[in-house]
Amino acid sequence: MKGNGENLTIKSMNIKQQLTNIFSGAFERAGYSAELGTVTVSDRPDLCQFQCNGALSAAKQYKTNPMSIAEAVCSALTEEERELLTVEAVRPGFLNISVSGALIAERLNAIAADGRLLMPKTDAPKTIMLDYGGPNVAKPLHVGHLRSAVIGDALYRIAAFLGHRTVSDIHLGDWGLPMGLCIQWIIDNNIEKFGNGELNSIYPAATARAKDDAEFAAKAQTVTRELQQGDEYYYSIWQRIRAVSVEDAKANYDALNVRDFDYWYGESTAQTDVDEVITRLEAAGLLKEDGGAKIVELRREEDNEPVPPIIIVKSGGGELYSTTDLATIIQRERDFAPDEYWYLTDQRQILHFKQVFRTAALGGFSGAEFTHIAFGTVNGADGKPFKTRTGGVMRLSDMISEVREKLPDPRVAVAAIRIADLQNQPTRDYKFELDKFTAVEGKTGPYLLYTAVRIASVLEKADGVPAAGTYTAPASGKESSLALALDSAGDAVLRAFAEKAPSAVCDCLFEIAGKFNEFYAENRILTEPDAVRRNSWLALLAVTRRTLVTLLGLLGVEVPERM
Ligand code: ARG
């Protein structure tokens, strides 16, 4: 355990970690194990800033009275440590801890002086393959595609910020029967030129026709198969369809500030590896004949719910969504050798990914860690999946337009949409409420932007940001709360990464903005007569703004100069 006196240690650790270090040492000196010294943020902020419950666990472990352990730990603190904090042992054995203004000031000045605001970077970078977006060619993006794009994009930014090697692939749905349907329709109707508008009516028209016209349906199936086998004419039409759809998807993603994908691969890209999937599964003795189809059994003793077999080859030939996903794993292993795979789709695909992951493991395709981040649905005010006023599927582009009507600045609109989504745990459903999400009050994107913009205008009026090292110490409880919230931002980013949930970053943003607005309401910063105090506050404001901008950036939200 390092002493707290070393500059380097102080710099790299937030206050909570420094306290954990101090209390681990004190527990040890008092004769108990160091792990008991874990310090957490207080759940009674009216009493103290931090707490340690180690004496209560120690009491069970060592069969002693918790209160006397807590007192012994307090007495074991060194004189130097006592200068940094106040601690009180309270019944039945809690340690209530608060830190000195000097410690807060030291940390805040260190944060102010660091380009990354002392947010940690990993020393064990991993290669993370992120599969999100996933729109389907020839079909317009709908509101269901919002979450995959927005959560995936935020996770990408968070992982990259922490120093991991990130690879994104949109994995377009560009290879199944919808392709054959569109191609056959385009041929039948002699369509020479088409843009996205036409394409979006071609697909529903062709699907409807296939329902009542068996001959058309059969032809579309043949076209699909021949396309997959490399027919050049069909392939040339397919390429145009794909290009039009990609352009449309890009426009939607641009409007949401989703960063460009590293790879615009799709189900089609995986075709060259489909044979390899079959060969490897066969070699591993896993492929079974089942009524003309080829399957892999996936049942396991420990399953609560049986996992049905995965179909690798349909009876009558032709591969499936699952086969393509397996082939894609082979391709990704070859091209990127990821340590982890993160897939983002809605919860209806939970079983699909369970089957794919199991098969990949059984077949020895990859030793990586596979995670399906399965998110909930975006609902309308009625609690059912979000629809248009006439009851149709809500297009993503229409949803964006509705928000833009209320919030013409694209950055503010992006903030409204993304923060509305990202503040929820990915697994939870949420209701899309236009008025609520676009308001400047409440837990919204515009509220966060407004807070950052307001700080910028104070700093501007004050003629800029004071030099690092100007922060003195908090002058009130509200001010300490703000400073400690800023100090916890790095933890929030780590938690978002560990839990694969950008909502942790969102929570931290609301915490900081809330604490800032409370602090700001009680102080007149620009007219403060004491120049030292005024500069100290301006330094605090500067760190607040940079933290907000940095965290918002991790969620793909940019802050405008004015609002
Ligand atoms: N295109 C799919 C859909 O709309 C999503 C693709 C997700 N990624 C994957 N590797 N299966 O449902």
mmCIF file of C-alpha atoms in Angstrom, residues 180-383:
data_model
loop_
_atom_site.group_PDB
_atom_site.id
_atom_site.type_symbol
_atom_site.label_atom_id
_atom_site.label_comp_id
_atom_site.label_asym_id
_atom_site.label_seq_id
_atom_site.Cartn_x
_atom_site.Cartn_y
_atom_site.Cartn_z
ATOM 1 C CA GLY A 180 -34.396 -11.131 -54.466
ATOM 2 C CA LEU A 181 -37.815 -9.537 -54.028
ATOM 3 C CA CYS A 182 -36.523 -6.077 -54.922
ATOM 4 C CA ILE A 183 -34.444 -7.289 -57.854
ATOM 5 C CA GLN A 184 -37.363 -9.244 -59.332
ATOM 6 C CA TRP A 185 -39.675 -6.244 -58.906
ATOM 7 C CA ILE A 186 -37.142 -3.916 -60.538
ATOM 8 C CA ILE A 187 -36.794 -6.297 -63.499
ATOM 9 C CA ASP A 188 -40.568 -6.872 -63.877
ATOM 10 C CA ASN A 189 -41.283 -3.135 -63.826
ATOM 11 C CA ASN A 190 -38.360 -2.126 -66.016
ATOM 12 C CA ILE A 191 -37.147 0.339 -63.426
ATOM 13 C CA GLU A 192 -34.058 2.015 -64.794
ATOM 14 C CA LYS A 193 -33.232 4.491 -62.086
ATOM 15 C CA PHE A 194 -34.199 4.538 -58.474
ATOM 16 C CA GLY A 195 -33.290 6.520 -55.403
ATOM 17 C CA ASN A 196 -34.087 5.851 -51.786
ATOM 18 C CA GLY A 197 -37.669 7.133 -52.121
ATOM 19 C CA GLU A 198 -38.443 4.591 -54.872
ATOM 20 C CA LEU A 199 -36.561 1.832 -53.092
ATOM 21 C CA ASN A 200 -38.631 2.347 -49.974
ATOM 22 C CA SER A 201 -41.806 1.717 -51.960
ATOM 23 C CA ILE A 202 -40.320 -1.120 -54.032
ATOM 24 C CA TYR A 203 -39.688 -3.359 -51.061
ATOM 25 C CA PRO A 204 -43.191 -3.199 -49.521
ATOM 26 C CA ALA A 205 -44.784 -3.536 -52.969
ATOM 27 C CA ALA A 206 -42.684 -6.599 -53.741
ATOM 28 C CA THR A 207 -43.436 -8.204 -50.360
ATOM 29 C CA ALA A 208 -47.136 -7.645 -50.839
ATOM 30 C CA ARG A 209 -47.009 -9.119 -54.336
ATOM 31 C CA ALA A 210 -45.125 -12.181 -53.117
ATOM 32 C CA LYS A 211 -47.931 -12.837 -50.678
ATOM 33 C CA ASP A 212 -50.634 -13.253 -53.334
ATOM 34 C CA ASP A 213 -48.517 -14.218 -56.318
ATOM 35 C CA ALA A 214 -46.828 -17.582 -55.846
ATOM 36 C CA GLU A 215 -45.021 -17.369 -59.152
ATOM 37 C CA PHE A 216 -43.478 -14.009 -58.248
ATOM 38 C CA ALA A 217 -42.503 -15.350 -54.852
ATOM 39 C CA ALA A 218 -40.810 -18.377 -56.406
ATOM 40 C CA LYS A 219 -38.952 -16.197 -58.888
ATOM 41 C CA ALA A 220 -37.734 -13.928 -56.097
ATOM 42 C CA GLN A 221 -36.409 -16.974 -54.299
ATOM 43 C CA THR A 222 -34.577 -18.162 -57.360
ATOM 44 C CA VAL A 223 -33.109 -14.698 -57.861
ATOM 45 C CA THR A 224 -31.948 -14.657 -54.244
ATOM 46 C CA ARG A 225 -30.233 -18.009 -54.647
ATOM 47 C CA GLU A 226 -28.643 -17.095 -57.956
ATOM 48 C CA LEU A 227 -27.473 -13.775 -56.558
ATOM 49 C CA GLN A 228 -25.869 -15.655 -53.702
ATOM 50 C CA GLN A 229 -24.231 -17.971 -56.217
ATOM 51 C CA GLY A 230 -22.700 -15.034 -58.044
ATOM 52 C CA ASP A 231 -25.027 -14.188 -60.974
ATOM 53 C CA GLU A 232 -23.499 -11.066 -62.497
ATOM 54 C CA TYR A 233 -26.650 -9.360 -63.710
ATOM 55 C CA TYR A 234 -28.461 -9.713 -60.389
ATOM 56 C CA TYR A 235 -25.300 -8.683 -58.634
ATOM 57 C CA SER A 236 -25.123 -5.421 -60.578
ATOM 58 C CA ILE A 237 -28.707 -4.512 -59.592
ATOM 59 C CA TRP A 238 -27.974 -5.556 -56.017
ATOM 60 C CA GLN A 239 -24.952 -3.262 -55.894
ATOM 61 C CA ARG A 240 -27.131 -0.290 -56.839
ATOM 62 C CA ILE A 241 -29.734 -1.191 -54.239
ATOM 63 C CA ARG A 242 -27.040 -1.464 -51.609
ATOM 64 C CA ALA A 243 -25.411 1.839 -52.557
ATOM 65 C CA VAL A 244 -28.718 3.708 -52.346
ATOM 66 C CA SER A 245 -29.463 2.222 -48.931
ATOM 67 C CA VAL A 246 -25.990 2.921 -47.593
ATOM 68 C CA GLU A 247 -26.331 6.544 -48.620
ATOM 69 C CA ASP A 248 -29.645 6.794 -46.781
ATOM 70 C CA ALA A 249 -28.267 5.121 -43.661
ATOM 71 C CA LYS A 250 -25.325 7.540 -43.683
ATOM 72 C CA ALA A 251 -27.699 10.497 -43.825
ATOM 73 C CA ASN A 252 -29.600 9.180 -40.801
ATOM 74 C CA TYR A 253 -26.413 8.533 -38.842
ATOM 75 C CA ASP A 254 -25.048 11.966 -39.720
ATOM 76 C CA ALA A 255 -28.212 13.544 -38.389
ATOM 77 C CA LEU A 256 -27.631 11.678 -35.120
ATOM 78 C CA ASN A 257 -23.900 12.435 -35.019
ATOM 79 C CA VAL A 258 -23.083 8.717 -35.117
ATOM 80 C CA ARG A 259 -19.449 8.450 -36.123
ATOM 81 C CA ASP A 260 -18.683 6.790 -39.416
ATOM 82 C CA PHE A 261 -18.346 3.019 -39.166
ATOM 83 C CA ASP A 262 -14.855 1.591 -39.585
ATOM 84 C CA TYR A 263 -16.346 -1.073 -41.833
ATOM 85 C CA TRP A 264 -19.523 -1.050 -43.866
ATOM 86 C CA TYR A 265 -19.517 -4.795 -44.204
ATOM 87 C CA GLY A 266 -22.666 -6.833 -44.275
ATOM 88 C CA GLU A 267 -24.127 -10.281 -44.450
ATOM 89 C CA SER A 268 -22.920 -10.375 -48.063
ATOM 90 C CA THR A 269 -19.291 -9.889 -46.986
ATOM 91 C CA ALA A 270 -19.444 -13.096 -44.964
ATOM 92 C CA GLN A 271 -20.470 -15.300 -47.891
ATOM 93 C CA THR A 272 -16.952 -16.382 -48.732
ATOM 94 C CA ASP A 273 -16.629 -17.878 -45.248
ATOM 95 C CA VAL A 274 -19.882 -19.820 -45.159
ATOM 96 C CA ASP A 275 -18.239 -22.982 -46.536
ATOM 97 C CA GLU A 276 -15.597 -22.667 -43.843
ATOM 98 C CA VAL A 277 -18.328 -22.626 -41.185
ATOM 99 C CA ILE A 278 -19.720 -25.880 -42.522
ATOM 100 C CA THR A 279 -16.290 -27.496 -42.949
ATOM 101 C CA ARG A 280 -15.234 -26.647 -39.386
ATOM 102 C CA LEU A 281 -18.473 -27.718 -37.778
ATOM 103 C CA GLU A 282 -18.364 -30.934 -39.764
ATOM 104 C CA ALA A 283 -14.742 -31.569 -38.797
ATOM 105 C CA ALA A 284 -15.665 -31.053 -35.158
ATOM 106 C CA GLY A 285 -18.377 -33.685 -35.561
ATOM 107 C CA LEU A 286 -21.083 -31.191 -34.663
ATOM 108 C CA LEU A 287 -23.225 -31.068 -37.821
ATOM 109 C CA LYS A 288 -26.270 -33.308 -37.836
ATOM 110 C CA GLU A 289 -28.769 -34.097 -40.573
ATOM 111 C CA ASP A 290 -32.267 -33.128 -39.608
ATOM 112 C CA GLY A 291 -35.021 -33.534 -42.193
ATOM 113 C CA GLY A 292 -32.744 -32.349 -44.994
ATOM 114 C CA ALA A 293 -31.361 -29.485 -42.965
ATOM 115 C CA LYS A 294 -27.989 -29.354 -41.211
ATOM 116 C CA ILE A 295 -28.105 -28.419 -37.563
ATOM 117 C CA VAL A 296 -25.972 -28.248 -34.417
ATOM 118 C CA GLU A 297 -27.437 -29.389 -31.090
ATOM 119 C CA LEU A 298 -26.917 -26.809 -28.371
ATOM 120 C CA ARG A 299 -28.649 -28.262 -25.351
ATOM 121 C CA ARG A 300 -26.762 -28.209 -22.063
ATOM 122 C CA GLU A 301 -27.486 -29.814 -18.710
ATOM 123 C CA GLU A 302 -27.455 -26.528 -16.843
ATOM 124 C CA ASP A 303 -29.972 -24.736 -19.098
ATOM 125 C CA ASN A 304 -33.087 -23.545 -17.366
ATOM 126 C CA GLU A 305 -34.714 -23.023 -20.717
ATOM 127 C CA PRO A 306 -33.658 -25.386 -23.474
ATOM 128 C CA VAL A 307 -31.668 -23.749 -26.260
ATOM 129 C CA PRO A 308 -33.013 -25.151 -29.536
ATOM 130 C CA PRO A 309 -30.600 -26.437 -32.174
ATOM 131 C CA ILE A 310 -29.140 -23.920 -34.587
ATOM 132 C CA ILE A 311 -29.880 -24.446 -38.273
ATOM 133 C CA ILE A 312 -26.734 -24.017 -40.352
ATOM 134 C CA VAL A 313 -28.069 -25.090 -43.771
ATOM 135 C CA LYS A 314 -31.787 -25.044 -44.599
ATOM 136 C CA SER A 315 -33.374 -28.070 -46.187
ATOM 137 C CA GLY A 316 -33.134 -27.401 -49.909
ATOM 138 C CA GLY A 317 -29.982 -25.317 -49.389
ATOM 139 C CA GLY A 318 -29.400 -21.657 -48.610
ATOM 140 C CA GLU A 319 -27.909 -20.278 -45.481
ATOM 141 C CA LEU A 320 -29.481 -18.227 -42.745
ATOM 142 C CA TYR A 321 -28.939 -15.194 -40.569
ATOM 143 C CA SER A 322 -27.159 -17.408 -37.996
ATOM 144 C CA THR A 323 -24.870 -18.981 -40.568
ATOM 145 C CA THR A 324 -23.885 -15.523 -41.764
ATOM 146 C CA ASP A 325 -23.115 -14.431 -38.238
ATOM 147 C CA LEU A 326 -20.876 -17.471 -37.746
ATOM 148 C CA ALA A 327 -19.093 -16.794 -41.024
ATOM 149 C CA THR A 328 -18.632 -13.185 -39.935
ATOM 150 C CA ILE A 329 -16.883 -14.387 -36.781
ATOM 151 C CA ILE A 330 -14.414 -16.347 -38.887
ATOM 152 C CA GLN A 331 -13.776 -13.237 -41.011
ATOM 153 C CA ARG A 332 -13.351 -10.999 -37.952
ATOM 154 C CA GLU A 333 -10.963 -13.442 -36.288
ATOM 155 C CA ARG A 334 -8.831 -13.367 -39.422
ATOM 156 C CA ASP A 335 -8.981 -9.596 -39.944
ATOM 157 C CA PHE A 336 -8.992 -8.188 -36.411
ATOM 158 C CA ALA A 337 -8.463 -11.008 -33.845
ATOM 159 C CA PRO A 338 -10.714 -9.273 -31.293
ATOM 160 C CA ASP A 339 -10.456 -9.924 -27.562
ATOM 161 C CA GLU A 340 -14.105 -9.063 -27.169
ATOM 162 C CA TYR A 341 -17.180 -8.914 -29.368
ATOM 163 C CA TRP A 342 -20.032 -6.587 -28.468
ATOM 164 C CA TYR A 343 -23.267 -6.947 -30.440
ATOM 165 C CA LEU A 344 -26.112 -4.482 -30.118
ATOM 166 C CA THR A 345 -29.627 -5.415 -31.097
ATOM 167 C CA ASP A 346 -32.990 -5.419 -29.409
ATOM 168 C CA GLN A 347 -34.013 -8.160 -27.019
ATOM 169 C CA ARG A 348 -35.855 -10.184 -29.628
ATOM 170 C CA GLN A 349 -32.494 -11.501 -30.763
ATOM 171 C CA ILE A 350 -31.344 -12.860 -27.401
ATOM 172 C CA LEU A 351 -31.852 -16.467 -28.431
ATOM 173 C CA HIS A 352 -30.222 -15.916 -31.811
ATOM 174 C CA PHE A 353 -27.012 -14.669 -30.226
ATOM 175 C CA LYS A 354 -27.019 -17.334 -27.552
ATOM 176 C CA GLN A 355 -27.117 -19.906 -30.335
ATOM 177 C CA VAL A 356 -24.425 -18.188 -32.381
ATOM 178 C CA PHE A 357 -22.078 -17.721 -29.393
ATOM 179 C CA ARG A 358 -22.477 -21.335 -28.319
ATOM 180 C CA THR A 359 -21.862 -22.654 -31.781
ATOM 181 C CA ALA A 360 -18.787 -20.448 -32.194
ATOM 182 C CA ALA A 361 -17.405 -21.783 -28.909
ATOM 183 C CA LEU A 362 -18.207 -25.417 -29.708
ATOM 184 C CA GLY A 363 -16.658 -25.096 -33.159
ATOM 185 C CA GLY A 364 -13.533 -23.433 -31.734
ATOM 186 C CA PHE A 365 -14.023 -20.398 -33.991
ATOM 187 C CA SER A 366 -12.816 -17.929 -31.374
ATOM 188 C CA GLY A 367 -11.538 -17.748 -27.836
ATOM 189 C CA ALA A 368 -12.833 -14.188 -27.391
ATOM 190 C CA GLU A 369 -15.467 -12.977 -24.991
ATOM 191 C CA PHE A 370 -18.863 -12.504 -26.638
ATOM 192 C CA THR A 371 -21.535 -10.169 -25.308
ATOM 193 C CA HIS A 372 -24.945 -9.409 -26.683
ATOM 194 C CA ILE A 373 -26.069 -6.014 -25.397
ATOM 195 C CA ALA A 374 -29.789 -6.531 -25.803
ATOM 196 C CA PHE A 375 -31.734 -3.305 -25.428
ATOM 197 C CA GLY A 376 -35.377 -2.568 -24.764
ATOM 198 C CA THR A 377 -37.850 -0.870 -27.102
ATOM 199 C CA VAL A 378 -38.693 2.779 -27.691
ATOM 200 C CA ASN A 379 -42.361 3.120 -26.884
ATOM 201 C CA GLY A 380 -44.940 5.756 -27.603
ATOM 202 C CA ALA A 381 -46.849 7.607 -24.897
ATOM 203 C CA ASP A 382 -49.254 4.643 -24.772
ATOM 204 C CA GLY A 383 -46.461 2.320 -23.691
#
